[in-house]
Short mmCIF file of C-alpha atoms and ligand atoms in Angstrom, two decimals:
data_model
loop_
_atom_site.label_atom_id
_atom_site.label_comp_id
_atom_site.label_asym_id
_atom_site.label_seq_id
_atom_site.Cartn_x
_atom_site.Cartn_y
_atom_site.Cartn_z
CA MET A 349 27.97 63.22 -75.01
CA ASP A 350 28.10 61.13 -71.80
CA ARG A 351 29.36 58.26 -73.90
CA PHE A 352 32.65 60.20 -74.30
CA SER A 353 35.56 60.33 -71.91
CA LEU A 354 38.48 63.04 -72.33
CA VAL A 355 41.96 62.15 -71.79
CA ILE A 356 44.23 65.25 -71.69
CA LEU A 357 48.14 64.52 -71.87
CA ALA A 358 50.05 66.89 -69.80
CA ALA A 359 52.75 64.68 -68.10
CA GLY A 360 55.63 65.80 -70.68
CA GLU A 361 58.54 68.05 -69.68
CA GLY A 362 58.41 70.57 -72.45
CA LYS A 363 62.18 70.91 -72.54
CA ARG A 364 62.12 73.42 -75.42
CA MET A 365 60.34 76.11 -72.95
CA LYS A 366 63.46 76.05 -70.97
CA SER A 367 61.42 76.75 -67.97
CA ASN A 368 61.44 75.83 -64.30
CA HIS A 369 57.86 75.15 -64.80
CA SER A 370 55.64 72.71 -66.53
CA LYS A 371 54.90 73.80 -70.12
CA VAL A 372 51.02 73.34 -69.93
CA CYS A 373 51.06 75.82 -66.80
CA HIS A 374 52.38 78.64 -69.01
CA LYS A 375 49.81 81.35 -69.27
CA LEU A 376 47.91 82.70 -72.36
CA LEU A 377 45.87 85.70 -71.98
CA ASN A 378 46.33 85.10 -68.06
CA GLU A 379 45.05 81.42 -68.11
CA PRO A 380 47.38 78.23 -67.88
CA MET A 381 47.52 76.57 -71.21
CA ILE A 382 46.06 73.58 -69.82
CA LYS A 383 42.92 75.24 -68.90
CA TRP A 384 42.23 76.41 -72.32
CA VAL A 385 42.42 72.64 -73.47
CA TYR A 386 40.20 71.53 -70.50
CA ASP A 387 37.55 74.22 -71.27
CA ALA A 388 37.36 73.26 -74.95
CA GLY A 389 36.78 69.78 -73.87
CA LYS A 390 34.16 70.41 -71.57
CA GLY A 391 32.71 73.12 -73.94
CA ALA A 392 32.19 70.02 -76.31
CA GLY A 393 29.93 68.43 -73.58
CA ILE A 394 32.37 65.92 -72.04
CA SER A 395 32.20 65.72 -68.12
CA ASP A 396 34.31 62.64 -67.54
CA VAL A 397 37.78 64.24 -67.78
CA VAL A 398 41.23 62.48 -66.88
CA THR A 399 44.46 64.41 -67.09
CA VAL A 400 47.64 62.49 -67.41
CA VAL A 401 50.41 64.22 -65.24
CA GLY A 402 53.92 63.72 -64.44
CA HIS A 403 56.64 66.47 -64.75
CA ARG A 404 55.81 69.15 -62.28
CA ARG A 405 52.45 67.43 -61.58
CA GLU A 406 51.64 69.58 -58.52
CA GLU A 407 51.44 72.73 -60.56
CA VAL A 408 49.43 71.05 -63.28
CA MET A 409 46.97 69.71 -60.65
CA GLN A 410 46.73 73.20 -59.11
CA ALA A 411 45.81 74.86 -62.37
CA LEU A 412 43.05 72.42 -62.91
CA GLY A 413 41.80 72.12 -59.41
CA ASN A 414 40.02 69.14 -57.97
CA THR A 415 37.10 68.92 -60.64
CA VAL A 416 39.23 66.46 -62.51
CA LYS A 417 40.62 62.92 -62.24
CA PHE A 418 44.49 62.88 -62.52
CA ALA A 419 46.54 59.93 -63.67
CA MET A 420 50.16 59.75 -62.80
CA GLN A 421 52.57 58.80 -65.65
CA GLU A 422 55.90 58.22 -63.64
CA GLU A 423 58.21 58.11 -66.52
CA GLN A 424 57.30 60.04 -69.82
CA LEU A 425 57.73 56.87 -72.01
CA GLY A 426 55.60 58.67 -74.92
CA THR A 427 52.08 59.73 -75.78
CA GLY A 428 50.73 56.12 -76.20
CA HIS A 429 52.11 55.31 -72.65
CA ALA A 430 50.80 58.24 -71.45
CA VAL A 431 47.19 57.51 -72.52
CA LEU A 432 47.47 54.17 -71.26
CA SER A 433 48.30 55.26 -67.78
CA ALA A 434 44.62 56.84 -67.82
CA GLU A 435 42.83 53.76 -68.59
CA LYS A 436 41.95 52.79 -64.97
CA TYR A 437 40.57 56.20 -64.35
CA ILE A 438 37.96 56.35 -67.13
CA ASP A 439 34.43 55.95 -66.54
CA GLU A 440 33.52 52.49 -67.23
CA SER A 441 30.23 53.49 -69.12
CA SER A 442 32.10 55.30 -71.92
CA ARG A 443 32.38 54.05 -75.27
CA TYR A 444 34.59 56.57 -76.89
CA VAL A 445 37.74 58.37 -75.68
CA MET A 446 38.82 61.78 -77.02
CA VAL A 447 42.54 62.54 -76.62
CA LEU A 448 43.77 66.08 -76.32
CA PRO A 449 47.39 67.13 -76.03
CA GLY A 450 47.66 69.65 -73.26
CA ASP A 451 49.91 71.73 -75.11
CA ALA A 452 47.44 72.90 -77.90
CA PRO A 453 45.39 75.70 -76.45
CA LEU A 454 43.59 76.97 -79.66
CA ILE A 455 41.15 74.18 -80.33
CA LEU A 456 37.61 75.22 -80.45
CA SER A 457 34.62 73.46 -78.51
CA GLU A 458 32.63 73.38 -81.66
CA THR A 459 35.39 71.69 -83.82
CA LEU A 460 35.72 69.00 -81.09
CA LYS A 461 31.86 68.65 -81.12
CA LYS A 462 31.68 68.21 -84.94
CA CYS A 463 34.59 65.67 -84.89
CA MET A 464 32.77 63.45 -81.93
CA GLU A 465 29.41 63.60 -84.45
CA TYR A 466 31.66 62.48 -87.30
CA HIS A 467 33.24 59.97 -85.41
CA ILE A 468 29.95 58.31 -84.50
CA LYS A 469 28.30 58.82 -87.91
CA ASN A 470 31.19 57.18 -89.71
CA SER A 471 31.33 54.40 -87.09
CA ASN A 472 35.13 55.04 -87.03
CA CYS A 473 37.33 53.27 -84.90
CA ALA A 474 39.74 56.17 -84.63
CA THR A 475 39.28 59.88 -86.33
CA ILE A 476 42.13 62.14 -86.34
CA ILE A 477 41.71 65.94 -86.54
CA THR A 478 44.08 66.98 -89.22
CA SER A 479 45.07 69.98 -91.21
CA ILE A 480 47.08 71.00 -94.18
CA LEU A 481 49.98 73.06 -93.74
CA ASP A 482 52.49 74.62 -96.22
CA ASN A 483 55.19 73.31 -94.00
CA GLY A 484 54.35 70.49 -91.75
CA SER A 485 57.63 71.17 -89.58
CA SER A 486 57.82 68.83 -86.57
CA TYR A 487 54.14 67.49 -86.71
CA GLY A 488 53.21 63.90 -87.53
CA ARG A 489 52.32 63.19 -91.21
CA ILE A 490 49.03 61.62 -92.38
CA ILE A 491 49.91 59.03 -94.82
CA ARG A 492 47.02 58.01 -97.10
CA ASP A 493 46.87 55.10 -99.35
CA GLU A 494 46.04 55.45 -103.23
CA ASN A 495 42.33 55.60 -102.57
CA GLY A 496 42.89 58.49 -100.09
CA GLU A 497 42.21 56.31 -96.88
CA VAL A 498 44.32 57.10 -94.04
CA LEU A 499 47.05 54.32 -93.50
CA LYS A 500 49.12 55.59 -90.82
CA ILE A 501 50.75 58.52 -89.02
CA VAL A 502 54.57 58.81 -89.22
CA GLU A 503 56.38 61.07 -86.87
CA ALA A 504 58.52 63.88 -88.50
CA LYS A 505 61.47 62.30 -86.75
CA ASP A 506 60.89 59.01 -88.41
CA ALA A 507 59.86 60.15 -91.74
CA THR A 508 61.40 59.30 -95.04
CA LYS A 509 62.01 62.33 -97.50
CA GLU A 510 58.89 61.80 -99.43
CA GLU A 511 56.82 61.47 -96.19
CA LEU A 512 58.30 64.71 -94.96
CA GLU A 513 56.83 66.57 -98.22
CA VAL A 514 53.23 65.31 -96.98
CA ARG A 515 51.32 68.52 -96.06
CA GLU A 516 48.55 66.84 -94.18
CA ILE A 517 49.55 66.72 -90.52
CA ASN A 518 48.24 65.36 -87.35
CA SER A 519 46.80 67.63 -84.80
CA GLY A 520 47.11 65.34 -81.88
CA PHE A 521 43.46 65.37 -81.38
CA TYR A 522 41.63 62.12 -81.78
CA CYS A 523 38.36 60.34 -80.90
CA PHE A 524 38.74 56.70 -80.57
CA ASP A 525 36.56 53.40 -79.74
CA LYS A 526 37.58 53.05 -76.15
CA ASP A 527 38.00 49.18 -75.97
CA GLU A 528 40.00 49.01 -79.18
CA LEU A 529 42.22 51.89 -78.10
CA PHE A 530 43.22 50.43 -75.12
CA ARG A 531 43.71 46.88 -76.43
CA LEU A 532 45.89 48.06 -78.97
CA LEU A 533 47.95 50.63 -76.80
CA LYS A 534 49.17 47.26 -74.87
CA GLU A 535 50.78 46.14 -78.22
CA LEU A 536 52.73 49.29 -78.99
CA LYS A 537 56.59 48.86 -79.17
CA PRO A 538 59.06 51.66 -78.78
CA GLU A 539 60.68 51.09 -82.00
CA ASN A 540 61.34 54.60 -83.29
CA SER A 541 63.89 57.07 -83.37
CA GLN A 542 62.78 58.39 -80.02
CA GLY A 543 62.37 55.01 -78.45
CA GLU A 544 58.88 56.09 -77.20
CA TYR A 545 55.56 54.41 -77.16
CA TYR A 546 53.77 56.55 -79.94
CA LEU A 547 49.95 57.09 -79.51
CA THR A 548 50.23 57.65 -83.42
CA ASP A 549 51.21 54.09 -83.95
CA VAL A 550 47.59 52.96 -82.80
CA ILE A 551 46.37 54.20 -86.00
CA GLY A 552 48.48 51.85 -88.20
CA LEU A 553 47.52 49.04 -85.87
CA MET A 554 43.85 49.77 -86.29
CA LYS A 555 44.31 49.90 -90.06
CA SER A 556 46.09 46.64 -90.33
CA GLY A 557 43.57 45.05 -88.12
CA GLY A 558 40.73 45.90 -90.67
CA LYS A 559 39.27 48.96 -88.59
CA LYS A 560 37.93 52.01 -89.79
CA VAL A 561 40.15 55.17 -89.39
CA GLY A 562 39.07 58.53 -90.58
CA ALA A 563 40.38 62.13 -90.60
CA PHE A 564 38.36 64.93 -89.79
CA VAL A 565 40.25 67.87 -91.91
CA LEU A 566 40.22 71.23 -90.42
CA ASP A 567 39.97 74.43 -92.60
CA ASP A 568 41.57 76.49 -90.12
CA PRO A 569 44.89 75.53 -89.11
CA THR A 570 45.51 77.98 -86.21
CA GLN A 571 43.24 75.82 -83.98
CA ILE A 572 45.95 73.04 -84.15
CA LEU A 573 48.80 75.15 -83.18
CA GLY A 574 50.88 73.43 -80.61
CA VAL A 575 53.07 75.23 -78.17
CA ASN A 576 56.58 73.73 -77.66
CA ASP A 577 58.62 76.75 -77.28
CA ARG A 578 58.28 80.31 -76.28
CA VAL A 579 57.95 81.61 -79.83
CA GLN A 580 55.09 79.29 -80.43
CA LEU A 581 53.60 80.39 -77.16
CA TYR A 582 53.58 84.02 -78.34
CA ASP A 583 51.98 82.92 -81.55
CA ALA A 584 49.39 81.13 -79.75
CA GLN A 585 48.55 83.89 -77.57
CA LYS A 586 48.40 86.49 -80.52
CA ALA A 587 45.83 84.21 -82.27
CA LEU A 588 43.58 83.85 -78.98
CA GLN A 589 44.01 87.66 -78.40
CA ARG A 590 43.03 88.21 -82.08
CA ARG A 591 39.94 85.76 -81.74
CA ILE A 592 38.78 87.21 -78.51
CA ASN A 593 39.27 90.81 -79.76
CA GLU A 594 37.30 90.21 -82.78
CA TYR A 595 34.35 88.60 -81.12
CA HIS A 596 34.03 91.69 -78.70
CA ALA A 597 34.28 93.96 -81.71
CA LEU A 598 31.69 92.11 -83.38
CA SER A 599 29.53 92.38 -80.52
CA GLY A 600 29.56 95.93 -80.41
CA VAL A 601 32.72 97.10 -78.44
CA THR A 602 35.12 99.47 -79.77
CA ILE A 603 38.77 98.35 -79.54
CA MET A 604 41.13 101.00 -80.52
CA ASP A 605 44.21 98.85 -80.71
CA PHE A 606 43.92 95.21 -81.05
CA ASP A 607 47.62 94.63 -80.63
CA SER A 608 47.92 96.14 -77.35
CA THR A 609 44.55 95.11 -75.74
CA TYR A 610 44.42 91.71 -73.91
CA ILE A 611 41.13 90.47 -72.83
CA GLY A 612 40.77 87.07 -71.04
CA LYS A 613 38.14 84.53 -72.24
CA ASP A 614 35.84 84.94 -69.58
CA VAL A 615 35.46 88.62 -69.74
CA LYS A 616 31.84 90.14 -70.68
CA ILE A 617 31.65 93.80 -72.15
CA GLY A 618 28.76 95.61 -72.90
CA LYS A 619 27.86 97.63 -76.21
CA ASP A 620 29.27 100.83 -77.20
CA THR A 621 32.16 100.54 -74.72
CA VAL A 622 35.35 101.83 -76.01
CA ILE A 623 38.66 100.10 -75.01
CA TYR A 624 41.76 102.28 -75.24
CA PRO A 625 45.27 101.01 -76.06
CA ASN A 626 47.47 99.06 -73.50
CA THR A 627 44.54 97.62 -71.58
CA LEU A 628 44.51 94.17 -69.85
CA ILE A 629 41.25 92.89 -68.64
CA PHE A 630 41.08 89.37 -67.12
CA GLY A 631 39.30 86.93 -64.78
CA LYS A 632 35.66 86.88 -64.26
CA THR A 633 35.23 90.54 -65.23
CA THR A 634 32.10 92.04 -66.53
CA ILE A 635 31.98 95.71 -67.72
CA GLY A 636 28.62 97.47 -68.89
CA GLU A 637 27.82 99.57 -71.79
CA GLU A 638 28.90 102.88 -72.89
CA CYS A 639 32.10 102.72 -70.74
CA ALA A 640 35.39 104.26 -71.48
CA VAL A 641 38.47 101.96 -70.43
CA GLY A 642 41.99 102.61 -70.59
CA PRO A 643 44.49 103.55 -71.97
CA ASN A 644 47.03 101.84 -69.63
CA THR A 645 44.64 100.06 -67.36
CA VAL A 646 44.61 96.66 -65.75
CA ILE A 647 41.23 95.09 -64.52
CA GLU A 648 40.97 91.76 -62.88
CA ASP A 649 37.90 90.14 -61.60
CA CYS A 650 35.83 93.09 -61.40
CA GLU A 651 32.22 93.91 -61.96
CA ILE A 652 31.76 97.30 -63.72
CA GLY A 653 28.45 99.16 -64.42
CA ASP A 654 27.39 101.21 -67.31
CA PHE A 655 28.72 104.58 -68.41
CA VAL A 656 31.87 104.21 -66.21
CA SER A 657 35.16 105.55 -67.12
CA VAL A 658 38.39 103.99 -65.98
CA LYS A 659 41.67 105.64 -67.17
CA MET A 660 45.21 104.51 -66.51
CA SER A 661 44.40 102.52 -63.28
CA ASN A 662 44.62 99.29 -61.94
CA LEU A 663 41.46 97.32 -60.61
CA ILE A 664 41.44 94.13 -58.85
CA GLN A 665 38.33 92.25 -57.34
CA SER A 666 36.24 95.38 -56.92
CA LYS A 667 32.91 96.52 -57.90
CA ILE A 668 31.87 99.89 -59.49
CA GLY A 669 28.32 101.42 -59.98
CA ASN A 670 27.18 103.36 -62.95
CA ASN A 671 28.25 106.68 -63.96
CA THR A 672 31.31 106.53 -61.99
CA THR A 673 34.91 107.74 -62.84
CA VAL A 674 37.87 106.20 -61.78
CA GLY A 675 41.72 107.59 -62.41
CA PRO A 676 43.91 108.24 -63.92
CA PHE A 677 46.32 106.65 -61.51
CA ALA A 678 43.83 105.01 -59.23
CA TYR A 679 44.36 101.68 -57.57
CA LEU A 680 41.41 99.82 -56.47
CA ARG A 681 42.41 96.66 -54.51
CA PRO A 682 40.52 93.52 -53.59
CA GLY A 683 37.02 94.30 -51.86
CA SER A 684 36.42 97.88 -52.84
CA VAL A 685 32.78 98.46 -53.57
CA ILE A 686 32.44 101.93 -55.41
CA GLY A 687 28.61 103.22 -55.77
CA SER A 688 27.19 105.10 -58.65
CA ARG A 689 28.09 108.66 -59.68
CA CYS A 690 31.35 108.32 -57.63
CA LYS A 691 34.71 109.87 -58.41
CA VAL A 692 37.84 108.03 -57.75
CA GLY A 693 40.52 110.59 -58.95
CA ASP A 694 44.56 110.51 -59.43
CA PHE A 695 46.59 108.80 -56.74
CA VAL A 696 43.69 107.42 -54.89
CA GLU A 697 44.02 103.98 -53.27
CA ILE A 698 41.13 101.88 -51.91
CA LYS A 699 41.17 98.74 -50.23
CA ASN A 700 38.36 96.52 -48.75
CA SER A 701 36.08 99.56 -48.36
CA THR A 702 32.40 100.39 -49.47
CA LEU A 703 31.93 103.84 -51.02
CA GLY A 704 28.19 104.93 -51.48
CA ASP A 705 26.72 106.59 -54.26
CA GLY A 706 27.98 110.13 -55.15
CA THR A 707 30.93 109.92 -52.87
CA LYS A 708 34.04 111.54 -54.01
CA ALA A 709 37.73 111.19 -53.43
CA SER A 710 39.20 113.38 -56.08
CA HIS A 711 42.86 113.39 -55.30
CA LEU A 712 45.71 111.63 -53.19
CA THR A 713 43.77 109.70 -50.79
CA TYR A 714 43.89 106.28 -49.04
CA ILE A 715 40.83 104.59 -47.95
CA GLY A 716 41.19 101.19 -46.33
CA ASP A 717 38.93 98.95 -44.29
CA ALA A 718 36.27 101.77 -44.28
CA LYS A 719 32.48 101.93 -44.72
CA VAL A 720 31.62 105.23 -46.46
CA GLY A 721 28.30 106.57 -46.79
CA LYS A 722 26.67 108.60 -49.73
CA ASN A 723 27.82 111.88 -51.02
CA VAL A 724 30.84 112.15 -48.70
CA ASN A 725 33.77 114.45 -49.97
CA PHE A 726 37.18 113.54 -49.33
CA GLY A 727 39.62 116.44 -49.53
CA CYS A 728 42.78 116.17 -51.33
CA GLY A 729 45.42 114.05 -49.02
CA THR A 730 43.15 112.33 -46.78
CA VAL A 731 44.62 109.32 -45.23
CA ILE A 732 42.45 106.67 -43.31
CA VAL A 733 45.05 105.33 -40.74
CA ASN A 734 43.81 101.69 -40.49
CA TYR A 735 47.02 99.94 -39.36
CA ASP A 736 49.04 100.58 -36.23
CA GLY A 737 51.77 98.09 -37.19
CA LYS A 738 50.07 95.05 -35.57
CA LYS A 739 46.38 95.23 -36.39
CA LYS A 740 43.93 96.69 -38.88
CA TYR A 741 41.03 98.67 -37.65
CA THR A 742 37.82 99.81 -39.41
CA THR A 743 36.36 103.56 -39.98
CA GLU A 744 32.89 104.42 -40.61
CA ILE A 745 32.08 107.57 -42.39
CA CYS A 746 28.22 108.29 -42.62
CA ASP A 747 26.38 110.31 -45.44
CA ASP A 748 27.23 113.95 -46.44
CA VAL A 749 30.18 114.09 -44.45
CA PHE A 750 32.89 116.62 -45.77
CA ILE A 751 36.37 115.85 -44.89
CA GLY A 752 38.94 118.81 -45.56
CA CYS A 753 42.51 118.40 -47.08
CA ASN A 754 45.17 116.44 -45.57
CA SER A 755 43.22 115.13 -42.60
CA ASN A 756 44.10 111.72 -40.88
CA LEU A 757 41.32 109.41 -39.52
CA ILE A 758 43.02 107.30 -36.92
CA SER A 759 40.94 104.04 -36.95
CA PRO A 760 38.79 102.61 -35.40
CA VAL A 761 36.86 105.84 -35.75
CA LYS A 762 33.12 106.88 -36.69
CA ILE A 763 32.29 110.20 -38.46
CA ASN A 764 28.57 110.77 -37.98
CA GLU A 765 26.25 112.25 -40.69
CA GLY A 766 26.85 115.63 -42.04
CA ALA A 767 29.93 116.26 -39.85
CA TYR A 768 32.77 118.37 -41.21
CA ILE A 769 36.34 117.82 -40.58
CA ALA A 770 38.80 120.86 -40.76
CA ALA A 771 41.53 120.60 -43.01
CA GLY A 772 44.75 119.25 -41.49
CA SER A 773 43.12 117.46 -38.75
CA THR A 774 43.96 114.09 -37.09
CA ILE A 775 40.91 112.68 -35.89
CA THR A 776 41.03 110.18 -32.98
CA ASP A 777 37.45 110.34 -31.75
CA GLU A 778 34.05 109.94 -32.72
CA VAL A 779 32.63 113.21 -34.55
CA PRO A 780 28.86 113.50 -33.55
CA LYS A 781 26.44 114.51 -36.35
CA ASN A 782 26.50 117.81 -38.03
CA ASN A 783 29.59 118.91 -35.81
CA LEU A 784 32.63 120.53 -37.15
CA ALA A 785 35.91 118.84 -35.76
CA ILE A 786 38.90 120.55 -35.53
CA ALA A 787 41.87 118.60 -34.47
CA ARG A 788 45.15 120.64 -34.96
CA ALA A 789 47.33 122.93 -33.07
CA ARG A 790 46.16 126.85 -33.41
CA GLN A 791 48.24 128.81 -35.65
CA VAL A 792 50.51 131.45 -33.85
CA ASN A 793 52.01 134.28 -35.65
CA LYS A 794 55.23 135.71 -34.31
CA ALA A 795 55.60 139.37 -35.03
CA ASN A 796 59.18 140.53 -36.14
CA TRP A 797 60.50 137.07 -36.05
CA VAL A 798 62.35 137.35 -39.22
CA ASP A 799 64.03 140.78 -38.50
CA ARG A 800 65.29 139.16 -35.10
CA ARG A 801 66.62 136.21 -36.89
CA LYS A 802 68.57 138.50 -39.68
CA ARG A 803 70.24 140.32 -36.70
CA ASP A 804 71.55 137.51 -34.90
C1 UD1 B 1606 52.82 64.71 -80.95
C2 UD1 B 1606 52.25 63.82 -81.90
C3 UD1 B 1606 52.39 64.21 -83.29
C4 UD1 B 1606 51.29 65.43 -83.48
C5 UD1 B 1606 51.72 66.55 -82.64
C6 UD1 B 1606 50.78 67.63 -82.61
C7 UD1 B 1606 52.83 61.48 -80.90
C8 UD1 B 1606 53.98 60.36 -81.06
N1 UD1 B 1606 53.12 62.49 -81.88
O1 UD1 B 1606 53.96 65.13 -81.13
O2 UD1 B 1606 52.03 63.48 -84.31
O3 UD1 B 1606 51.68 66.04 -84.70
O4 UD1 B 1606 51.84 65.80 -81.24
O5 UD1 B 1606 51.07 68.62 -81.55
O6 UD1 B 1606 52.02 61.64 -80.34
N2 UD1 B 1606 53.20 63.82 -73.17
C9 UD1 B 1606 52.67 62.92 -71.91
N3 UD1 B 1606 53.71 61.92 -71.69
C10 UD1 B 1606 54.63 61.48 -72.37
C11 UD1 B 1606 54.65 62.22 -73.73
C12 UD1 B 1606 53.90 63.36 -73.84
O7 UD1 B 1606 51.87 63.43 -71.08
O8 UD1 B 1606 55.34 60.34 -72.30
C13 UD1 B 1606 52.31 64.87 -73.48
C14 UD1 B 1606 52.97 66.10 -73.36
O9 UD1 B 1606 53.02 66.82 -72.23
C15 UD1 B 1606 52.10 66.79 -74.62
C16 UD1 B 1606 51.54 65.93 -75.27
O10 UD1 B 1606 51.54 64.61 -74.66
O11 UD1 B 1606 51.40 67.70 -73.69
C17 UD1 B 1606 52.30 65.89 -76.82
O12 UD1 B 1606 53.57 65.42 -76.58
P1 UD1 B 1606 54.60 66.15 -77.23
O13 UD1 B 1606 55.97 65.59 -76.90
O14 UD1 B 1606 54.48 67.65 -77.41
O15 UD1 B 1606 54.48 65.48 -78.77
P2 UD1 B 1606 54.88 65.92 -80.11
O16 UD1 B 1606 56.22 65.76 -80.32
O17 UD1 B 1606 54.21 67.47 -80.19
CA1 CA B 1607 53.66 69.16 -78.90
#
């Protein structure tokens, strides 16, 4: 659809959010609202995107990154004025403009695509996506003539009593003929209850100029849900959550409790994986087949293999091989690469470290900045002492090393293949291959010590 350009409106303040942040930067399933809208437009095949920013523009620009063009709307004088500020950034070769409000994150790419096709097929000058609601509340009303043709849009705040009873509402999503849109935007007058330049007034102007205006009526009103306050933010997030969970469930994932499972839109999960309650999975995460994830687990930007179990744990930017178990109560911080058949047990924290296949840290262990080989056993309470208060150091632990309980490995240090570390050791020097290292004071037993103490 290279003849389409997309304009996203995101300059408004969003007063009803009662927030220090831009409304369109509030997150749904950990993704800024504006990103959902942008992805829907992109998914519909539009590559030329202009976002109109104003209020808290730095935040909005940061949320979208530098892949889009930004138009500044210095003063928020209304949606019509906002679209007009995008004019000079739009690709000259475009013939059509799609306008999307930045505060309606539920719209689907397929819907936009269908609307674009409908717009072209009917040679419309404008096509409005509309829906039928029981209560039109604050949405603009679609006013049709006796033949059922769209005449104009009336804002709820300017509507008469009869107009307010109309149940067909304006979603705020439109396709326009570019030249006609910008010609008429320059003719708008802020003569309404809000003193704003309404984009919606363009429809009436097109109609009275003899142009063809159409409505693309959506059966599914959830797609048009706008977010103006935090109750609507909640409703919109719940709707997205339901949509995504249904998708995974129908693709072969068992989700025990839809309500307490939050899965981001780019997450991929293999079949026969079971997700237990209170689990949040976000970012670019992939989870393989036959895994058990949760309960009470947070996973962000991780790559997880097949037959993996993750219980009551927090995993960030990490990789986990097949048949590995994690948790309960493990914390994998960025850069943890865990092999296959590993065990990362309770109260184990791993950061920026690699664990070879079959390595086990079953309990109460810290592994930071370490390269660990295969089949290594970390005894309970092992600490890799990677920080001296100023600098971080690395540790190398080779294959088949056995580390006794409650050992400290002072980095930088290397433990060679097959070596054993006696429990309670504080290791400061390299341990050669197949050696036993004992680094603790010898035990002294003092005979009759208790009796003497009692006499004193
Ligand atoms: C608008 C429509 C209404 C429709 C509703 C759908 C108009 C006049 N009304 O009303 O018919 O039913 O959306 O959700 O268009 N914005 C700017 N600059 C401005 C004003 C707004 O960028 O000067 C942006 C806002 O940030 C927001 C979007 O435009 O993302 C919509 O503005 P908003 O004030 O929320 O319009 P509504 O009152 O919801
Ligand atoms: Ca709105």
